[in-house]
Coordinates of C-alpha atoms in Angstrom, one line a residue:
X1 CA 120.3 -29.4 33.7
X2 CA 116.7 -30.3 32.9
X3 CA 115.4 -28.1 30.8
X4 CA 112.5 -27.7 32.7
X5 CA 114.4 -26.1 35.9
X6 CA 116.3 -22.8 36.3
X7 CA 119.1 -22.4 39.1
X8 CA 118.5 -19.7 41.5
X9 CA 121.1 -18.7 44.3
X10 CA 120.0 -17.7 47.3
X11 CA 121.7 -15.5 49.7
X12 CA 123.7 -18.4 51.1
X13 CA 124.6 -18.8 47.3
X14 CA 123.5 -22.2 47.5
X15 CA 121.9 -23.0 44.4
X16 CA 118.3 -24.3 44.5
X17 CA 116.0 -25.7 41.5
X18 CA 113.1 -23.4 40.6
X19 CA 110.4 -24.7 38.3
X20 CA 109.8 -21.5 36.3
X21 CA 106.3 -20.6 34.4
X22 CA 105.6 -18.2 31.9
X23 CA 102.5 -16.5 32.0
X24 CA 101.4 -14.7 28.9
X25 CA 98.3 -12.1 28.1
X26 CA 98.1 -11.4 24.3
X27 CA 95.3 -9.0 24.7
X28 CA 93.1 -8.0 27.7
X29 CA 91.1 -4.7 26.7
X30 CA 94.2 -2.7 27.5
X31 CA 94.0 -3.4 31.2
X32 CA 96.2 -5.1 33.7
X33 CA 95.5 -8.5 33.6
X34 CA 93.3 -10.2 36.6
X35 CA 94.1 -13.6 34.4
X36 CA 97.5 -13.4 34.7
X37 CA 97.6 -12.0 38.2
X38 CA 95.6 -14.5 39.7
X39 CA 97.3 -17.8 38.7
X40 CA 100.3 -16.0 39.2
X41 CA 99.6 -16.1 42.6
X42 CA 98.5 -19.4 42.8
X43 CA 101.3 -20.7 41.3
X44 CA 103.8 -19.1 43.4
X45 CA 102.3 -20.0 46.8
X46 CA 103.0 -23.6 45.0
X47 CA 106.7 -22.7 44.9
X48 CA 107.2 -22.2 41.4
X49 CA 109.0 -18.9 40.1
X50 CA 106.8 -16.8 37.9
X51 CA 107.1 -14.4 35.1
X52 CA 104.1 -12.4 33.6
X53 CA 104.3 -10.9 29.9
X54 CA 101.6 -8.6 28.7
X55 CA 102.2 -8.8 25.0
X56 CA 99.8 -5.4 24.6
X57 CA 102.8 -3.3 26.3
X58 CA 105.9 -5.8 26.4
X59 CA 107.6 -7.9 24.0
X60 CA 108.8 -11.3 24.1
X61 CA 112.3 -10.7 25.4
X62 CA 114.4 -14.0 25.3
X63 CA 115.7 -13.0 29.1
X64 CA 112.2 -13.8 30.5
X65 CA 111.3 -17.0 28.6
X66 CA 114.8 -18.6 28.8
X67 CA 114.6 -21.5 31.3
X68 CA 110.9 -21.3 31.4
X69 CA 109.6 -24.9 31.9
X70 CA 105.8 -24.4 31.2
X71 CA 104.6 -21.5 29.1
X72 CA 100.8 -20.6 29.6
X73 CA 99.3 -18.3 27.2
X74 CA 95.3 -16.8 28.2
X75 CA 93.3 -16.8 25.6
X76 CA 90.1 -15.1 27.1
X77 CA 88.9 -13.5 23.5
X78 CA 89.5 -14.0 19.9
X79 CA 92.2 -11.2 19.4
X80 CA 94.0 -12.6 22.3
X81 CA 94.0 -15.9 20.5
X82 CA 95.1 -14.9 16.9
X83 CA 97.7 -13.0 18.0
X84 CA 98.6 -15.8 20.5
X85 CA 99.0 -18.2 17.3
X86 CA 101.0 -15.4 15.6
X87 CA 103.8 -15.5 18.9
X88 CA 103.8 -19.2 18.9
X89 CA 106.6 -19.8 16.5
X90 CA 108.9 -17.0 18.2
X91 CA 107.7 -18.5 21.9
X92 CA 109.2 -22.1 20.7
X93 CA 112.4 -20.6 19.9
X94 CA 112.7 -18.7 22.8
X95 CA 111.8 -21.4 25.2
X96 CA 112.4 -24.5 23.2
X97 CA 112.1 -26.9 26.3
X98 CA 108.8 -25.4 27.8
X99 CA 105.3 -27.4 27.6
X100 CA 103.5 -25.4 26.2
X101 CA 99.3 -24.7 27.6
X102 CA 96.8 -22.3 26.2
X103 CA 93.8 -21.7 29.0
X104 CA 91.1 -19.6 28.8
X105 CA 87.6 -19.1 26.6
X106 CA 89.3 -19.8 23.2
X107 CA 91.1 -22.9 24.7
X108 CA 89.0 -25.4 24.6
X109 CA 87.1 -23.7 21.9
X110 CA 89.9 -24.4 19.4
X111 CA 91.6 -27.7 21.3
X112 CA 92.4 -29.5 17.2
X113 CA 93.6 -26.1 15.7
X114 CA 95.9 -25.3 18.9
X115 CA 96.7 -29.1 19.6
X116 CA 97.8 -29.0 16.0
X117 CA 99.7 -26.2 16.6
X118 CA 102.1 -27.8 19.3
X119 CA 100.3 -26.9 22.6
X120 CA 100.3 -29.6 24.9
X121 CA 97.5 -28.7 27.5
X122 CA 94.3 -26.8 27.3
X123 CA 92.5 -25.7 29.7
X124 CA 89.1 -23.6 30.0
X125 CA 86.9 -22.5 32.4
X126 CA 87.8 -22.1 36.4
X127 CA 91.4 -23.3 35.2
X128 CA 93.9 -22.7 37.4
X129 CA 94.0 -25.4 39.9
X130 CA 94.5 -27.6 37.3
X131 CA 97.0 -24.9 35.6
X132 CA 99.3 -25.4 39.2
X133 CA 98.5 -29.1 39.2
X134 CA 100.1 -29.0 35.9
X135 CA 103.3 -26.7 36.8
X136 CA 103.7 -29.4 39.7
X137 CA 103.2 -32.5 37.6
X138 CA 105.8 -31.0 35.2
X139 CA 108.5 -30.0 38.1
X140 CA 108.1 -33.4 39.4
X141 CA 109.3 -34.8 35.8
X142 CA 106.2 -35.9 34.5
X143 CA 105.5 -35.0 31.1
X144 CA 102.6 -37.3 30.2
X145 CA 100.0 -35.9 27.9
X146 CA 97.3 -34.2 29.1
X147 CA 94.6 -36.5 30.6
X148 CA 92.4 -34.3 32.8
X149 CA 89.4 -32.5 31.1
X150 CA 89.8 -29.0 29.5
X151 CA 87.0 -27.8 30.9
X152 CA 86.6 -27.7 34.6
X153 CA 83.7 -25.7 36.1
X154 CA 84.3 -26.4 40.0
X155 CA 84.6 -23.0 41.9
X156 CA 88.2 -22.1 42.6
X157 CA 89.8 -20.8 46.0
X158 CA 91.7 -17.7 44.6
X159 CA 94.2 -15.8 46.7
X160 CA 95.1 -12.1 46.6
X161 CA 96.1 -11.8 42.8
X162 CA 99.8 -11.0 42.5
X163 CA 100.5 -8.2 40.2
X164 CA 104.2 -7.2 40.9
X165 CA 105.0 -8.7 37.8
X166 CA 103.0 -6.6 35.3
X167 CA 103.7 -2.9 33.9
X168 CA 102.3 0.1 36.1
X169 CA 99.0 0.7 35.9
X170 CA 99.5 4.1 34.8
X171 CA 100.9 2.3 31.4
X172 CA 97.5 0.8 30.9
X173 CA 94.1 2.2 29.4
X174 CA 93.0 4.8 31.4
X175 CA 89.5 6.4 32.0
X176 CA 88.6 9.8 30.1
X177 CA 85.9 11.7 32.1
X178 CA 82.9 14.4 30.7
X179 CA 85.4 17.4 31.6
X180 CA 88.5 16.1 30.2
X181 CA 90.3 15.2 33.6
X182 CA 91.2 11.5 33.2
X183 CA 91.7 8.7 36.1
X184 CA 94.3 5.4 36.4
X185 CA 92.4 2.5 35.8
X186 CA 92.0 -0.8 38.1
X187 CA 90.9 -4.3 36.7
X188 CA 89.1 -7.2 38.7
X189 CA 86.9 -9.6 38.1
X190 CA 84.3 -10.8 41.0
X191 CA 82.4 -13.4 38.9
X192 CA 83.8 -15.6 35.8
X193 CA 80.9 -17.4 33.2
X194 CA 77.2 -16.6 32.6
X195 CA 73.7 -17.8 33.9
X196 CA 72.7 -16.6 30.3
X197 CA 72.9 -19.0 27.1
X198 CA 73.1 -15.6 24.3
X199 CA 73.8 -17.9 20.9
X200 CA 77.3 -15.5 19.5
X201 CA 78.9 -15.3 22.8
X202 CA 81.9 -16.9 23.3
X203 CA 81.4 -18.1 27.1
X204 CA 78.0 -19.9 26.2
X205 CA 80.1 -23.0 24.9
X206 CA 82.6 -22.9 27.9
X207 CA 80.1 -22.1 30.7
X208 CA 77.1 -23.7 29.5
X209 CA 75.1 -21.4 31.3
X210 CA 76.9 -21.7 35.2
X211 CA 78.8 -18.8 36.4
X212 CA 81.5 -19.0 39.3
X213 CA 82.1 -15.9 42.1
X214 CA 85.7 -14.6 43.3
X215 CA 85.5 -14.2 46.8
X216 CA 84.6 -11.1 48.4
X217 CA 87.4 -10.8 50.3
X218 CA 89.7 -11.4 47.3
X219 CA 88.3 -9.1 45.4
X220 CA 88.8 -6.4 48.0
X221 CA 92.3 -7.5 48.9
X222 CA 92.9 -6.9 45.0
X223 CA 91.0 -3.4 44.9
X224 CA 93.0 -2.9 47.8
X225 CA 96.6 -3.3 46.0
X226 CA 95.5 -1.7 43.0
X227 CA 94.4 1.6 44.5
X228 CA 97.8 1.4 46.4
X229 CA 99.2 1.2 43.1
X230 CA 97.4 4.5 41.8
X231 CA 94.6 3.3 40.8
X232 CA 90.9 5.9 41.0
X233 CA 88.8 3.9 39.1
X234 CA 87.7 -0.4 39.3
X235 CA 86.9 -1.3 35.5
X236 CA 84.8 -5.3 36.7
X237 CA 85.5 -7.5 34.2
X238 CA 82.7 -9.7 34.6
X239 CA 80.9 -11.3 31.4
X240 CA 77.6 -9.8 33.4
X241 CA 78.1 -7.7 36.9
X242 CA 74.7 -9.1 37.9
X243 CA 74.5 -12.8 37.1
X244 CA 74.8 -12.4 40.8
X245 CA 73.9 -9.0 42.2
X246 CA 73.7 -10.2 46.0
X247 CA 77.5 -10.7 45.4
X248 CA 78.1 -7.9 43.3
X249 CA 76.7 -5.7 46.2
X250 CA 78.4 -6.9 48.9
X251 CA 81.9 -6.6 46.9
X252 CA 80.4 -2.6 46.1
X253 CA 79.2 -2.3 49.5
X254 CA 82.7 -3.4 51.2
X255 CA 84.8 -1.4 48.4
X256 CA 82.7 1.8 49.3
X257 CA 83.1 1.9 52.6
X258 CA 87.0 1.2 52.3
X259 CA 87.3 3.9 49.2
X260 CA 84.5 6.2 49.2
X261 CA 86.0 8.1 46.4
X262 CA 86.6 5.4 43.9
X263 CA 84.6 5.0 40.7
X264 CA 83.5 1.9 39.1
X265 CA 82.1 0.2 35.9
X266 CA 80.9 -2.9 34.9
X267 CA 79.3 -4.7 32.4
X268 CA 75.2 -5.5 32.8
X269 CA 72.8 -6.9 30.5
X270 CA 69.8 -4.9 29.4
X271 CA 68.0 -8.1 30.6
X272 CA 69.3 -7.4 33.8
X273 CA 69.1 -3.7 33.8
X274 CA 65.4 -3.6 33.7
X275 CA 65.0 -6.5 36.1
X276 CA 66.9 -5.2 38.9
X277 CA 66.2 -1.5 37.5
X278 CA 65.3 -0.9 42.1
X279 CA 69.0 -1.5 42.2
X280 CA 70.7 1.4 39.9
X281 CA 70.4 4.1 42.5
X282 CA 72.6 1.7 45.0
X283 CA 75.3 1.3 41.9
X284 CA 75.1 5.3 41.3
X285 CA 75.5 5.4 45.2
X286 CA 78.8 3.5 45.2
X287 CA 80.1 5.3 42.5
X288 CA 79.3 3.6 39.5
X289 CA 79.8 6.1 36.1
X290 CA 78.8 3.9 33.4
X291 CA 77.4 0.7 32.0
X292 CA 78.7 -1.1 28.9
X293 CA 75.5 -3.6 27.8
X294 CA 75.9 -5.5 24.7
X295 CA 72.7 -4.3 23.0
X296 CA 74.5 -5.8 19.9
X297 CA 71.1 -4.6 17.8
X298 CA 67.8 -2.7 17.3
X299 CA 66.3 -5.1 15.6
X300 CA 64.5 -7.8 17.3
X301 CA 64.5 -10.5 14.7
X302 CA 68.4 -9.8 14.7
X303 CA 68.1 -10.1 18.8
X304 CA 65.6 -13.4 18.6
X305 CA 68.4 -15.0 16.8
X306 CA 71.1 -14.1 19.3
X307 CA 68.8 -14.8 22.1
X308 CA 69.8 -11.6 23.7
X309 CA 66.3 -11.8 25.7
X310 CA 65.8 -8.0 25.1
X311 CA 64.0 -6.1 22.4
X312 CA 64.5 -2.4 20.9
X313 CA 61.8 -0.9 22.9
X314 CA 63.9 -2.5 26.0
X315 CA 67.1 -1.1 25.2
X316 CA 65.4 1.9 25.2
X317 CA 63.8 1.6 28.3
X318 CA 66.8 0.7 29.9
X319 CA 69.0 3.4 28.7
X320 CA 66.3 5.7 29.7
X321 CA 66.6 4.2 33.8
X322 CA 70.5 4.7 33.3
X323 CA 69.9 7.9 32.9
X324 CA 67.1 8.8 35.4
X325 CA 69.6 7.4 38.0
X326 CA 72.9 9.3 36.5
X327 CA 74.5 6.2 35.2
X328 CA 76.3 7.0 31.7
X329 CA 74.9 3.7 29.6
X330 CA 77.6 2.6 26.6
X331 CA 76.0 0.2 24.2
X332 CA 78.0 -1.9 22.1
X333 CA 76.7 -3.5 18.6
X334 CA 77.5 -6.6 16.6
X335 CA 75.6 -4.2 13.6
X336 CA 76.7 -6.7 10.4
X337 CA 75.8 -10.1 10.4
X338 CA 74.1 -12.6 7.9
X339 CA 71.0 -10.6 8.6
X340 CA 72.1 -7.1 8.3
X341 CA 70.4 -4.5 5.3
X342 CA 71.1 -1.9 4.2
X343 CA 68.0 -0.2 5.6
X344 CA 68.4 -1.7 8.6
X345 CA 71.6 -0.4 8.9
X346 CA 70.4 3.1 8.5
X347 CA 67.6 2.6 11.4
X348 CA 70.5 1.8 13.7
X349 CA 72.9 4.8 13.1
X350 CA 68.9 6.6 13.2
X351 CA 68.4 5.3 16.5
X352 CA 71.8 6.4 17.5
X353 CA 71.1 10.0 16.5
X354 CA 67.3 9.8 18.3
X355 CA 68.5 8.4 21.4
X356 CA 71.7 11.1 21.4
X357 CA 74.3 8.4 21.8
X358 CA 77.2 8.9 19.2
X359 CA 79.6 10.7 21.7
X360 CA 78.3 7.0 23.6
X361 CA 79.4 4.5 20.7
X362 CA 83.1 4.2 19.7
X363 CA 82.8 4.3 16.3
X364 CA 84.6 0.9 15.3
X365 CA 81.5 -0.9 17.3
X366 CA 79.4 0.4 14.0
X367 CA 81.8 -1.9 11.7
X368 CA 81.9 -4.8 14.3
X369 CA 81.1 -8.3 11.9
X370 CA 79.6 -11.1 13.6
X371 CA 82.4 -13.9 14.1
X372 CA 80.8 -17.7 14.6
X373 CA 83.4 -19.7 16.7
X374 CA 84.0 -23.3 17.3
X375 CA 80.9 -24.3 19.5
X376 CA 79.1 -21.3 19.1
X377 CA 75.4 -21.8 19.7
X378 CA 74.7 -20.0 16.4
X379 CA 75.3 -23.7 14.8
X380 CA 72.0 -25.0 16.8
X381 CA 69.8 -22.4 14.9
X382 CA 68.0 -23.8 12.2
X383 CA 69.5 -23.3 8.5
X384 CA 72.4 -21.1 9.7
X385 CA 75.2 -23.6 8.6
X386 CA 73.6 -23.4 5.3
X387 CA 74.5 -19.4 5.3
X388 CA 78.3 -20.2 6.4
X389 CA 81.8 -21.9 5.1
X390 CA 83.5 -24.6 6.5
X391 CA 85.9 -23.6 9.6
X392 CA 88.7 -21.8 8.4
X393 CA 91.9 -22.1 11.5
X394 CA 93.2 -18.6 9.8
X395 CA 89.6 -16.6 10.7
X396 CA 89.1 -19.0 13.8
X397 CA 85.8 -19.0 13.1
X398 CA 82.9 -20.5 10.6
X399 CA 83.4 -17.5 7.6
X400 CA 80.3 -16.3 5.7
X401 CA 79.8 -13.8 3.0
X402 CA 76.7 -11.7 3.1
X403 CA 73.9 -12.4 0.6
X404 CA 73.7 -8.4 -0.4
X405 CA 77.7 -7.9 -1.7
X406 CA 77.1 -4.7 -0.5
X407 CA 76.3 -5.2 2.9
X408 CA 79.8 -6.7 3.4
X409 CA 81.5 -3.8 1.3
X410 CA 80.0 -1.2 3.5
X411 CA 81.7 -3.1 6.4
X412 CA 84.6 -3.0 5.1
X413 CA 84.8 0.5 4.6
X414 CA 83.4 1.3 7.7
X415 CA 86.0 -0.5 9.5
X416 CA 88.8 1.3 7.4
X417 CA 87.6 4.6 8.1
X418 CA 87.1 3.9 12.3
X419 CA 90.3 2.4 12.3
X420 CA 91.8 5.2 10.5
X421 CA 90.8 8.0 12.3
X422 CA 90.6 6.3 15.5
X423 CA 91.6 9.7 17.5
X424 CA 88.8 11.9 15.6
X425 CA 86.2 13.2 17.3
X426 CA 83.3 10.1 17.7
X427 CA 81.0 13.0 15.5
X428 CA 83.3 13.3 12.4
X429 CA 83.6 9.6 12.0
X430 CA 79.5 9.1 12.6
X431 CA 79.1 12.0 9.5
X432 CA 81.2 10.1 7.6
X433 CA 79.8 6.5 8.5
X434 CA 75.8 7.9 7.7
X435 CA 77.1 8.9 4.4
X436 CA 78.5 5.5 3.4
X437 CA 75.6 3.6 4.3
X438 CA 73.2 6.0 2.8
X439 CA 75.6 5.8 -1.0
X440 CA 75.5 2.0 0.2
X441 CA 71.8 2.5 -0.1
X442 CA 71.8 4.6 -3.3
X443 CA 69.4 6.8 -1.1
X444 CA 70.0 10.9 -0.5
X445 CA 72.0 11.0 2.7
X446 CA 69.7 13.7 5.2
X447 CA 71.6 16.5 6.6
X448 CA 73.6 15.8 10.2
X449 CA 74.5 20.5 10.3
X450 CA 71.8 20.6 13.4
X451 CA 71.9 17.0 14.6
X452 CA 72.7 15.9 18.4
X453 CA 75.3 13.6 19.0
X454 CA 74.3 13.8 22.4
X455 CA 76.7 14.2 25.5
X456 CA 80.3 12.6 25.7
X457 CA 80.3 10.2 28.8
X458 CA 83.0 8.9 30.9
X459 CA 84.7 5.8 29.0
X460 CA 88.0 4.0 28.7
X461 CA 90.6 5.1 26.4
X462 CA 91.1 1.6 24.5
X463 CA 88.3 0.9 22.3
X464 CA 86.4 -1.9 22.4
X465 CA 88.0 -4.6 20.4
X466 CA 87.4 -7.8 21.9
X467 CA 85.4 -9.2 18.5
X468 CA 88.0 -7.4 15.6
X469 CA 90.8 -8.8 14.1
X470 CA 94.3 -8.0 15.2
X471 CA 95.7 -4.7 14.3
X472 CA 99.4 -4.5 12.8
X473 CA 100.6 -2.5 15.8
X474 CA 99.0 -5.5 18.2
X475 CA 101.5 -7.7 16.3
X476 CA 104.6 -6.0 17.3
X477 CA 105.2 -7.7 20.2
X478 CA 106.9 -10.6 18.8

C-alpha cells in the first residue's frame, strides 16, 4: 500500500483509498484554532480525510498520525514554531511516509532553517488553496519538490471552518469577567495581514503591508457553530480588527442581530483607535468588553523605531476614549529591547501606576524581550545590525545582548518571577517587579501601601505569550 493512502471501509465494506492529512497547531493563544479549522474544511470538501491535533491540549498519539500522507504544521507565531521544531523528530517517526509542510507567518520566514530541517513545502500568507492543491498533487502520486511560491497573497474563498475535529471549547482559555463569573470562549478571524508596515511585527515581512477579509457570511456561519458549541464570548483574531472597519462592522452588525447577548474582543491599534474614535460607541453597542492594542512602549523614540505610528500622549488619549465609551483597553508592551534603561523602565511601570492599569497588564508583558526575526523590518533601520548577532536557528531570531548588562539581568529576573507566580494576584507580582527595577537602578524604591492598581477588567485566562519562549509544560506534548 502507498504509504501515502489509508484504507477506509465503508458500509458496503468495500474498501476505498483516502488520502489522509494531518493538521497540526503547536500553539494558538490557548484558543480553538480558526487555522486549523479552516483548511480542514477546505481540504475535506476536496475528498481528503482529515485529522486536527492541537498540541496545546493533545499529544501526538501514533493512532492519528499513522497513515497520514501529508503532515501540515501552522506556524502562525514564534512559540508555535519552536515548539513545532521540537515535535518534528517524534512527527517523522510517527508518520515516516508523510510530506511534510509548515504554513503560516513563520513559514516562509524561516524557509533554510525548516527546509533544512526536512520539511518539504512552505507555505505563508492566504495558504490554503495551495495547501489542498498540495494534498491533491500528493494523492495523485506526485511528489515533486515544491515549485509554487511560499507566499501567496490572493484572497481565498473559505467555507464554514470545520471544527469537529478539535477538543471542546470548554477545554480552551476561557474569559474571566470584573465579578468573577467567567464565559466559554469562541475564536474567528474576519481579516488575515496588515495595511500597517510596524518594523518588529512578524506579518510586516509576510504581508508587506496588504491584508485579506474572511467573508462575512463565513464568519457568521462560524460564530454560528461555535455558539452552538457553548460558546458566550467571540475572541477576533485579527492582527488589527480595523484594517477594515466597514467589514469589521458588518460582521458585528450581522453577529448582533443573530446573538444579542454575545460579547466580543478584538485587537485595534492605538493608531486606529483614535482615528475611528466616532466608531467605539457602535463596538460597546455590539457588545465589545475589551481591546488588546500593542502599545508595546511609552517612549516615543522606542515607538519611532518600531514605527508603531503612535506616541505616549496617544496611548493615553486613546485609553482615555476606551474608557469614556466603557470599553476595558489591555495594553501589551515589548518593554526590553536594545533601547531599554533602566530609568526608562521605571517611567513605564510609573505610567502603569498613573494610568491605574496593573490589574490591565499580565505581568509577564513587563518581561516581554524584543525578538528580531528572519525579515524583520528592524534590519532596514540604520545601525541596528551593528547592535545584533548573527542568526542563531536555536533562538529563531537575530540575538542581541543589551549594552547596560543590567538591563538584560533585570529581564531575566522579571521573567522568572511572572512566570513563577503566574496565578498571583497581577498587584503582588507589580510590588515585586517595581522593586527589582528600582535595586536594578540602585535607586530607593517609593512606597506602593496606598497605590492604585486600578480596576480588574474582563480578559482571557491564557496570558499573552505569543513573543516568549516555550515553557517546559508547552513541550509536553510530544
Amino acid at each position: 500500500m502507498n504509504d501515502y493512502f489509508a484504507v477506509d471501509w465503508g458500509e458496503t465494506g468495500t474498501a476505498s483509498a483516502a488520502f489522509k492529512v494531518v493538521l497540526i497547531n503547536p500553539y494558538e493563544l490557548g484558543r480553538q484554532s480558526f487555522n486549523l479549522a479552516a483548511p480542514a474544511a477546505l481540504l475535506k470538501a476536496a475528498g481528503c480525510e482529515v485529522a486536527c491535533l492541537d498540541l496545546t491540549l493533545q499529544k501526538l498519539e501514533p493512532d492519528t498520525l499513522r497513515d497520514a500522507g501529508l503532515v501540515a504544521i501552522h506556524l502562525g507565531m514564534h512559540t508555535a514554531t519552536r515548539i513545532a521544531i521540537a515535535a518534528l523528530p517524534k512527527i517523522r517517526e510517527l508518520a515516516p511516509g508523510a510530506h511534510l509542510a509548515m504554513y503560516g507567518l513563520y513559514a516562509p520566514m524561516n524557509a533554510d532553517l525548516l527546509r533544512g530541517l526536512g520539511v518539504h513545502t512552505l507555505l505563508g500568507g492566504e495558504s490554503e488553496p495551495d495547501l489542498v492543491a498540495l494534498a491533491e498533487r500528493l494523492r495523485d502520486g506526485d511528489i515533486s519538490a515544491q515549485a509554487t511560491p511560499m507566499v501567496q497573497l490572493a484572497q481565498v474563498k473559505f467555507l464554514p471552518p470545520d471544527r469537529s475535529g478539535l477538543p471542546k471549547l470548554t477545554r480552551y482559555a476561557h474569559l474571566n469577567l470584573p465579578d468573577g463569573g467567567k464565559k466559554i470562549v469562541g475564536f474567528t478571524e474576519t481579516t488575515r495581514g496588515c495595511k500597517h508596515l510596524c518594523r518588529h511585527c512578524p506579518v510586516v515581512p509576510v504581508y508587506q503591508g496588504k491584508f485579506r477579509t474572511v467573508q462575512v457570511d463565513v464568519v457568521l456561519a462560524d460564530i454560528e457553530q461555535q455558539v452552538v458549541a457553548g460558546a458566550q464570548h467571540i475572541s477576533f483574531g485579527d492582527p488589527d480588527f480595523f484594517n477594515g472597519p466597514t467589514h469589521a462592522l458588518r460582521v458585528l452588525e450581522a453577529m448582533q442581530l443573530r446573538f444579542p447577548n454575545l460579547s466580543f474582543d478584538a485587537t485595534i491599534k492605538i493608531q486606529h483607535l483614535l482615528d475611528h474614535a466616532d466608531l467605539l460607541p457602535q463596538l460597546r453597542g455590539y457588545g465589545c468588553l475589551f481591546i488588546t492594542s500593542a502599545v508595546e512602549s511609552v517612549d516615543d523614540a522606542v515607538l519611532e523605531y518600531l514605527d508603531k505610528n503612535h506616541t505616549r500622549a496617544g496611548f493615553e488619549r486613546a485609553l482615555g476614549l476606551c474608557r469614556a465609551n466603557g470599553i476595558f483597553l489591555a495594553p501589551t508592551f515589548v518593554p526590553f529591547s536594545p533601547w531599554t534603561t533602566l530609568t526608562g523602565y521605571i517611567d513605564l511601570l510609573g505610567e502603569l501606576l498613573r494610568l491605574k492599569l496593573v490589574q490591565a497588564v499580565p505581568p509577564v508583558q513587563l518581561a516581554i524581550r524584543l525578538l528580531v526575526p528572519q525579515g524583520s523590518y528592524l534590519l532596514q533601520l540604520p545601525g541596528f545590525i551593528d547592535q545584533i548577532g548573527a542568526f542563531d536557528p536555536a533562538l529563531l531570531g537575530y540575538p542581541w545582548r543589551h549594552a547596560d548588562p543590567r538591563v538584560d539581568a533585570l529581564q531575566q529576573q522579571v521573567m522568572s518571577t511572572a512566570m513563577q507566580l503566574e496565578n498571583a494576584p497581577r498587584s503582588q507580582v507589580f510590588r515585586a517587579i517595581w522593586q527589582f527595577a528600582h535595586d536594578a537602578a540602585g535607586l530607593p524604591a517609593p512606597t506602593l501601601e496606598h497605590a492604585d492598581f486600578g480596576a480588574t477588567i474582563a480578559h482571557l485566562s491564557e496570558p499573552w505569550y505569543c513573543c516568549a519562549e516555550p515553557t517546559d509544560q508547552q513541550l509536553q506534548s510530544f
